[in-house]
Short mmCIF file of C-alpha atoms and ligand atoms in Angstrom, two decimals:
data_model
loop_
_atom_site.label_atom_id
_atom_site.label_comp_id
_atom_site.label_asym_id
_atom_site.label_seq_id
_atom_site.Cartn_x
_atom_site.Cartn_y
_atom_site.Cartn_z
CA MET A 1 45.61 113.16 107.84
CA GLU A 2 46.79 111.14 110.84
CA LYS A 3 44.19 109.78 113.20
CA LEU A 4 43.10 112.14 116.00
CA ILE A 5 44.72 111.69 119.40
CA ILE A 6 42.41 112.68 122.24
CA THR A 7 43.90 113.45 125.64
CA ALA A 8 41.76 113.61 128.77
CA ALA A 9 43.01 115.89 131.54
CA ILE A 10 40.79 114.23 134.11
CA CYS A 11 41.58 116.03 137.35
CA GLY A 12 43.92 119.03 137.32
CA ALA A 13 45.16 120.74 140.44
CA GLU A 14 42.73 123.64 140.73
CA VAL A 15 39.16 122.49 140.02
CA THR A 16 36.99 121.29 142.88
CA LYS A 17 33.93 119.16 143.61
CA GLU A 18 32.13 122.39 144.51
CA GLN A 19 32.46 123.39 140.86
CA ASN A 20 31.51 119.94 139.55
CA PRO A 21 30.85 116.98 141.87
CA ALA A 22 32.41 114.56 139.37
CA VAL A 23 35.91 116.06 139.80
CA PRO A 24 37.98 113.12 141.12
CA TYR A 25 40.08 113.24 144.29
CA THR A 26 40.43 109.67 145.61
CA VAL A 27 42.32 106.90 143.81
CA GLU A 28 39.01 105.17 143.05
CA GLU A 29 37.53 108.36 141.62
CA ILE A 30 40.63 109.00 139.53
CA VAL A 31 40.44 105.48 138.07
CA ARG A 32 36.71 105.89 137.41
CA GLU A 33 37.35 109.12 135.47
CA ALA A 34 40.34 107.73 133.57
CA LYS A 35 38.31 104.70 132.52
CA SER A 36 35.32 106.81 131.47
CA ALA A 37 37.63 108.88 129.25
CA VAL A 38 39.45 105.90 127.73
CA ASP A 39 36.20 104.01 127.13
CA ALA A 40 34.88 107.09 125.31
CA GLY A 41 37.93 107.31 123.01
CA ALA A 42 40.82 109.00 124.82
CA ALA A 43 44.25 107.56 123.95
CA ILE A 44 46.05 109.59 126.62
CA VAL A 45 45.29 110.58 130.19
CA HIS A 46 47.07 113.67 131.53
CA LEU A 47 47.36 113.01 135.22
CA HIS A 48 47.37 115.18 138.33
CA VAL A 49 46.71 113.57 141.68
CA ARG A 50 45.06 114.73 144.89
CA PHE A 51 44.84 113.64 148.47
CA ASP A 52 41.41 112.36 149.48
CA ASP A 53 40.37 115.83 150.71
CA GLY A 54 41.11 117.30 147.28
CA THR A 55 44.48 118.91 148.11
CA PRO A 56 46.73 118.75 145.04
CA THR A 57 49.96 116.81 145.57
CA GLN A 58 52.97 115.72 143.56
CA SER A 59 53.70 112.89 146.03
CA ARG A 60 55.60 110.10 144.30
CA GLU A 61 53.67 107.52 146.32
CA ARG A 62 50.31 108.95 145.33
CA PHE A 63 51.28 109.01 141.64
CA GLN A 64 52.52 105.42 141.93
CA GLU A 65 49.26 104.26 143.51
CA CYS A 66 47.10 106.06 140.95
CA GLU A 67 49.15 104.95 137.94
CA GLU A 68 49.11 101.29 138.99
CA ALA A 69 45.35 101.46 139.53
CA ILE A 70 44.76 103.18 136.18
CA TYR A 71 46.91 100.63 134.29
CA LYS A 72 44.83 97.84 135.89
CA ALA A 73 41.65 99.37 134.52
CA CYS A 74 43.13 100.70 131.23
CA PRO A 75 46.19 98.57 130.38
CA ASP A 76 46.96 100.28 127.05
CA VAL A 77 46.58 103.93 128.01
CA ILE A 78 49.40 106.49 127.64
CA LEU A 79 49.80 108.40 130.89
CA ILE A 80 51.24 111.91 130.91
CA PRO A 81 51.85 112.79 134.56
CA SER A 82 52.07 116.49 135.32
CA THR A 83 55.34 118.09 136.33
CA GLY A 84 53.48 121.39 136.60
CA GLY A 85 51.61 120.38 139.75
CA ALA A 86 49.92 123.35 141.37
CA VAL A 87 51.05 126.98 141.53
CA GLY A 88 53.51 127.49 144.39
CA MET A 89 55.04 123.99 144.45
CA THR A 90 58.84 123.74 144.34
CA PRO A 91 60.64 122.22 141.32
CA ASP A 92 61.79 119.21 143.40
CA GLU A 93 58.27 118.61 144.62
CA ARG A 94 56.95 118.78 141.06
CA LEU A 95 59.56 116.40 139.65
CA GLN A 96 58.44 113.51 141.90
CA SER A 97 55.96 112.44 139.22
CA THR A 98 58.94 111.38 137.05
CA ASP A 99 60.10 108.96 139.79
CA THR A 100 57.45 106.28 139.43
CA THR A 101 57.94 102.69 138.24
CA PRO A 102 57.76 102.00 135.36
CA ILE A 103 59.34 105.28 134.28
CA PRO A 104 56.57 107.31 132.63
CA GLU A 105 56.49 107.23 128.83
CA MET A 106 55.80 110.96 128.80
CA ALA A 107 55.44 113.89 131.21
CA THR A 108 54.50 117.52 130.81
CA LEU A 109 57.24 120.14 130.63
CA ASP A 110 55.96 123.68 131.07
CA CYS A 111 57.74 126.11 128.79
CA GLY A 112 57.87 129.34 130.75
CA THR A 113 56.53 131.53 133.53
CA CYS A 114 53.11 133.04 133.01
CA ASN A 115 50.10 134.59 134.67
CA PHE A 116 47.63 132.00 135.89
CA GLY A 117 44.46 133.82 136.87
CA ASP A 118 45.39 135.82 139.98
CA GLU A 119 48.62 133.87 140.44
CA ILE A 120 51.96 133.34 138.72
CA PHE A 121 52.93 129.92 137.38
CA ASP A 122 56.67 129.93 137.89
CA ASN A 123 58.89 128.14 135.36
CA THR A 124 62.31 129.78 135.41
CA MET A 125 65.06 128.83 132.97
CA PRO A 126 66.96 126.85 135.67
CA THR A 127 63.75 124.96 136.51
CA MET A 128 63.16 124.09 132.87
CA ARG A 129 66.80 123.05 132.39
CA ALA A 130 66.50 120.73 135.43
CA PHE A 131 63.28 119.22 134.10
CA GLY A 132 64.80 118.80 130.61
CA LYS A 133 67.88 117.09 132.09
CA ARG A 134 65.71 114.69 134.09
CA MET A 135 63.65 113.75 131.02
CA ILE A 136 66.76 113.26 128.85
CA GLU A 137 68.35 111.04 131.54
CA ARG A 138 65.21 108.93 132.00
CA GLY A 139 64.13 108.73 128.36
CA ILE A 140 60.82 110.48 129.11
CA LYS A 141 59.20 112.20 126.13
CA PRO A 142 58.01 115.66 127.17
CA GLU A 143 54.72 117.14 126.22
CA TYR A 144 55.77 120.78 125.88
CA GLU A 145 53.06 122.93 127.43
CA CYS A 146 52.92 126.40 125.89
CA PHE A 147 50.58 128.89 127.55
CA GLU A 148 52.12 131.89 125.81
CA MET A 149 53.46 132.53 122.31
CA GLY A 150 56.96 133.20 123.72
CA HIS A 151 57.03 129.82 125.45
CA LEU A 152 57.36 128.16 122.06
CA ASP A 153 60.44 130.19 121.14
CA THR A 154 61.95 129.47 124.57
CA ILE A 155 61.60 125.72 124.26
CA LEU A 156 62.77 125.55 120.65
CA THR A 157 65.93 127.41 121.68
CA MET A 158 66.45 124.99 124.59
CA ALA A 159 65.97 122.01 122.25
CA ARG A 160 68.56 123.45 119.83
CA LYS A 161 71.00 123.71 122.75
CA GLY A 162 70.31 120.10 123.79
CA GLN A 163 68.86 121.19 127.15
CA VAL A 164 65.57 119.36 126.63
CA PRO A 165 64.67 116.32 124.48
CA GLY A 166 64.50 117.15 120.77
CA ALA A 167 62.73 115.79 117.69
CA PRO A 168 60.11 114.58 117.34
CA MET A 169 58.60 117.14 119.72
CA GLN A 170 55.02 117.07 121.03
CA PHE A 171 53.45 120.44 121.92
CA ASN A 172 50.30 121.20 123.85
CA PHE A 173 49.03 124.71 123.20
CA VAL A 174 46.97 125.71 126.22
CA LEU A 175 44.89 128.66 125.07
CA GLY A 176 42.48 130.79 127.05
CA VAL A 177 44.01 130.67 130.54
CA PRO A 178 43.11 134.07 132.09
CA GLY A 179 46.17 136.27 131.65
CA CYS A 180 47.75 134.13 128.90
CA THR A 181 47.39 133.76 125.14
CA PRO A 182 43.72 133.94 124.08
CA ALA A 183 42.04 130.93 122.45
CA THR A 184 41.65 132.13 118.87
CA VAL A 185 42.11 130.25 115.62
CA ALA A 186 44.58 132.95 114.51
CA ASN A 187 46.77 132.36 117.58
CA LEU A 188 46.59 128.60 117.11
CA CYS A 189 47.63 128.94 113.46
CA TRP A 190 50.57 131.19 114.45
CA LEU A 191 51.80 128.56 116.92
CA VAL A 192 51.30 125.60 114.59
CA ASN A 193 53.14 127.41 111.79
CA ALA A 194 56.15 127.94 114.10
CA ILE A 195 56.78 124.32 115.15
CA PRO A 196 59.45 122.21 113.46
CA ALA A 197 58.42 119.86 110.64
CA GLY A 198 57.76 116.39 112.00
CA SER A 199 56.41 117.66 115.33
CA THR A 200 52.99 116.78 116.67
CA TRP A 201 50.62 119.12 118.50
CA THR A 202 47.53 119.23 120.64
CA VAL A 203 45.30 122.12 121.58
CA THR A 204 43.63 122.69 124.92
CA GLY A 205 40.95 125.36 124.93
CA ILE A 206 40.11 126.50 128.43
CA GLY A 207 36.46 126.72 129.53
CA ARG A 208 34.04 127.72 126.77
CA HIS A 209 36.90 127.58 124.25
CA ALA A 210 37.28 123.80 124.56
CA PHE A 211 35.08 122.67 121.70
CA PRO A 212 35.73 125.51 119.21
CA MET A 213 39.47 124.83 119.62
CA ALA A 214 38.80 121.08 119.31
CA ALA A 215 36.96 121.63 116.03
CA ALA A 216 39.82 123.78 114.70
CA ALA A 217 42.41 121.15 115.61
CA ILE A 218 40.37 118.35 114.08
CA ALA A 219 40.18 120.31 110.82
CA MET A 220 43.87 121.34 110.91
CA GLY A 221 45.27 117.85 111.54
CA GLY A 222 46.20 118.47 115.18
CA ASN A 223 45.09 116.72 118.33
CA VAL A 224 42.73 117.63 121.15
CA ARG A 225 42.78 117.76 124.95
CA VAL A 226 39.64 118.11 127.04
CA GLY A 227 38.80 117.19 130.62
CA PHE A 228 37.88 118.61 133.99
CA GLU A 229 41.30 120.24 134.39
CA ASP A 230 40.33 122.52 131.51
CA ASN A 231 36.55 122.55 131.17
CA LEU A 232 33.76 121.40 133.45
CA ASN A 233 30.79 121.80 131.11
CA LEU A 234 29.48 119.92 128.14
CA ALA A 235 27.77 123.08 126.92
CA LYS A 236 26.83 126.42 128.50
CA GLY A 237 25.12 125.66 131.81
CA VAL A 238 25.37 121.88 131.36
CA PRO A 239 27.94 120.33 133.71
CA ALA A 240 29.61 117.20 132.34
CA LYS A 241 28.79 114.11 134.41
CA SER A 242 32.19 112.58 133.62
CA ASN A 243 35.36 113.16 131.64
CA GLY A 244 33.99 110.50 129.31
CA GLU A 245 31.15 112.82 128.29
CA LEU A 246 33.66 115.51 127.30
CA VAL A 247 35.72 113.02 125.29
CA ALA A 248 32.59 111.62 123.64
CA LYS A 249 31.70 115.09 122.38
CA VAL A 250 35.13 115.38 120.71
CA VAL A 251 34.64 111.94 119.17
CA ARG A 252 31.28 113.12 117.75
CA LEU A 253 32.91 116.25 116.30
CA ALA A 254 35.65 114.13 114.72
CA LYS A 255 33.08 111.78 113.21
CA GLU A 256 31.13 114.69 111.72
CA LEU A 257 34.33 116.10 110.23
CA GLY A 258 35.51 112.73 108.90
CA ARG A 259 38.54 112.24 111.15
CA GLU A 260 39.22 108.85 112.69
CA VAL A 261 40.20 108.56 116.35
CA ALA A 262 43.50 106.89 117.35
CA THR A 263 43.82 104.09 119.89
CA SER A 264 46.60 104.39 122.46
CA ASP A 265 48.89 102.11 120.45
CA GLU A 266 48.20 104.10 117.28
CA ALA A 267 48.96 107.27 119.24
CA ARG A 268 52.32 105.81 120.30
CA VAL A 269 53.25 105.35 116.65
CA ILE A 270 52.11 108.90 115.75
CA LEU A 271 54.05 110.38 118.70
CA GLY A 272 57.20 108.33 118.03
CA LEU A 273 56.96 106.43 121.32
CA PRO A 274 58.23 102.87 121.61
CA ALA A 275 55.58 100.18 122.00
CA ARG A 276 54.76 99.74 125.71
CA LYS A 277 55.82 96.53 127.40
CA LYS A 278 52.76 95.02 129.09
N1 KMH B 1 48.24 123.37 137.40
C1 KMH B 1 48.87 124.34 136.56
C2 KMH B 1 49.47 125.43 137.41
C3 KMH B 1 51.03 120.81 133.83
O1 KMH B 1 50.27 119.91 134.16
O2 KMH B 1 52.18 120.60 133.50
C4 KMH B 1 49.92 123.75 135.71
C5 KMH B 1 49.58 122.60 134.89
C6 KMH B 1 50.57 122.24 133.84
O3 KMH B 1 48.57 121.94 135.04
ZN1 ZN B 2 48.09 119.76 134.03
#
């Protein structure tokens, strides 16, 4: 089995300090959380950014500032900036995170419209075609975010048509968002069985599903995402003090199950990314 790639989704667009005071907003807080995750064993940081008051933003300048500061603290890390942003943002607004220098190695590409709690996360076909075109033009490897079973079929069809980057594809199955595909091992197996040979995959279990899904992925040869974007607690009623604590729990699970954890450079090889110029 390949080594385990752990992604930390350190911030998200929806969670707040009221829910967990360690949720980062400022550049300094975002760097602190990225470093805690990388020091604990994360190879990848999935990045959203906020203004200092916590408002989610896709501002190119804010991404630039945060990415530069993170690379200073964690020179080897793979950053996956969000192109999902927050519900209600326009496609152009969301795409700003692909405009930073250096061009991001990867970025998320959300694979369809879905319920998102009380709201609708809008990803129309024209939006996805525009995002695919941008990533093809800039040589950005997408992380294909599938919240629903049908999202996988949608993106595989688009890849066959050359509308989004093709093999080797990296999928992130986000399971347990209220209103979307439930976080069950059966659903995860269905998704994993439907991806093309040679692809890589990660699972994100929302809330209480984080660690059961992590354990399943560790056993199945997949990869794991945790972090405040997805889960605020280390266990029921125990808020995590940092993203690093969430990552450390995945590292412990991996150790118990006999799976080694990948460094960022090892993750680049597994994902088919070129070595990063430093
Ligand atoms: N904030 C969610 C509406 C992504 O990063 O690409 C979308 C999201 C997905 O977080
Ligand atoms: Zn995200």
